[in-house]
Structures are given as structure tokens and as C-alpha cells.
XYZ file of C-alpha atoms in Angstrom:
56
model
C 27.137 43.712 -4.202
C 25.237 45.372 -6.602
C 25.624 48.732 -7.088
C 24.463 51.318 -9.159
C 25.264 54.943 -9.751
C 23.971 57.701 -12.143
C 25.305 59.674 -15.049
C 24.407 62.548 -16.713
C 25.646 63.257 -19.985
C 24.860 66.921 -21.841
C 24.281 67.132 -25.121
C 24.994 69.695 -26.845
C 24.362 70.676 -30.966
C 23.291 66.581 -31.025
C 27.394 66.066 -28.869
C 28.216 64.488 -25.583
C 29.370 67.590 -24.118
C 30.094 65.997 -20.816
C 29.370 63.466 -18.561
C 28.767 63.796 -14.508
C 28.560 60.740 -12.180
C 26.506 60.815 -8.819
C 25.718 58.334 -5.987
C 21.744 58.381 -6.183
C 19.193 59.597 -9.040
C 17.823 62.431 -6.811
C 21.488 64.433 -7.028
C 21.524 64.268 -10.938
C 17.808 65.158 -11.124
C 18.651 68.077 -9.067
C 21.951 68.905 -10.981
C 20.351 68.740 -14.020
C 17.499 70.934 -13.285
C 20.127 73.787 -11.922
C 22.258 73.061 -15.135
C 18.629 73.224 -17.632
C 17.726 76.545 -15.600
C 21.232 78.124 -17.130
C 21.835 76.427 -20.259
C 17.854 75.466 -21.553
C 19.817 74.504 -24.906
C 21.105 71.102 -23.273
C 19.631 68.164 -24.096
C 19.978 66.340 -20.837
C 19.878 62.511 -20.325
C 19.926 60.448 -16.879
C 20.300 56.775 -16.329
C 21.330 54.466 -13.763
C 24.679 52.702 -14.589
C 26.288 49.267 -12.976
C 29.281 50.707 -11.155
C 30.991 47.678 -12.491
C 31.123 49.657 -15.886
C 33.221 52.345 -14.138
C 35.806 51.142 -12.545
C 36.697 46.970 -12.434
């Protein structure tokens, strides 16, 4: 089995702030536009991850 999740990592001042996981792309979009509507100085990035590089 395959599976994938999604991270989002904030970046703030050129940092990794922090770093959220999610179960499907459309829940970090959404977080991430919530998070850009407070905080517009975050530099926001979302990718799909293996779920194998989370946990073994």
C-alpha cells in the first residue's frame, strides 16, 4: 500500500516555523489559506509526502 499524506511547513523570516501533517491535499490547501488570511507574512509550502517517511 501506497500511501501518501501532506505537509505543510511555514516559513517564517526564510525558517521552518512549523510543520502540519493532513490526510488529503484539500485539508492543507484549506488550512493554509485560513493560516495566509491571519499571518500574510508566511511563506507557505505544500507537498505530498510517502507516509513511509513518517513513521516505519
Amino acid at each position: 500500500m501506497n500511501t501518501v499524506i501532506w505537509k505543510c511547513e511555514q516559513y517564517v523570516a526564510g525558517k521552518l516555523h512549523e510543520k502540519t501533517i493532513f490526510e488529503n491535499e484539500q485539508q492543507a490547501r484549506e488550512f493554509a489559506r485560513k493560516l495566509y488570511d491571519v499571518r500574510p507574512d508566511t511563506i507557505l509550502r505544500i507537498e505530498p509526502m510517502p507516509i513511509q517517511h513518517v513513521w516505519n
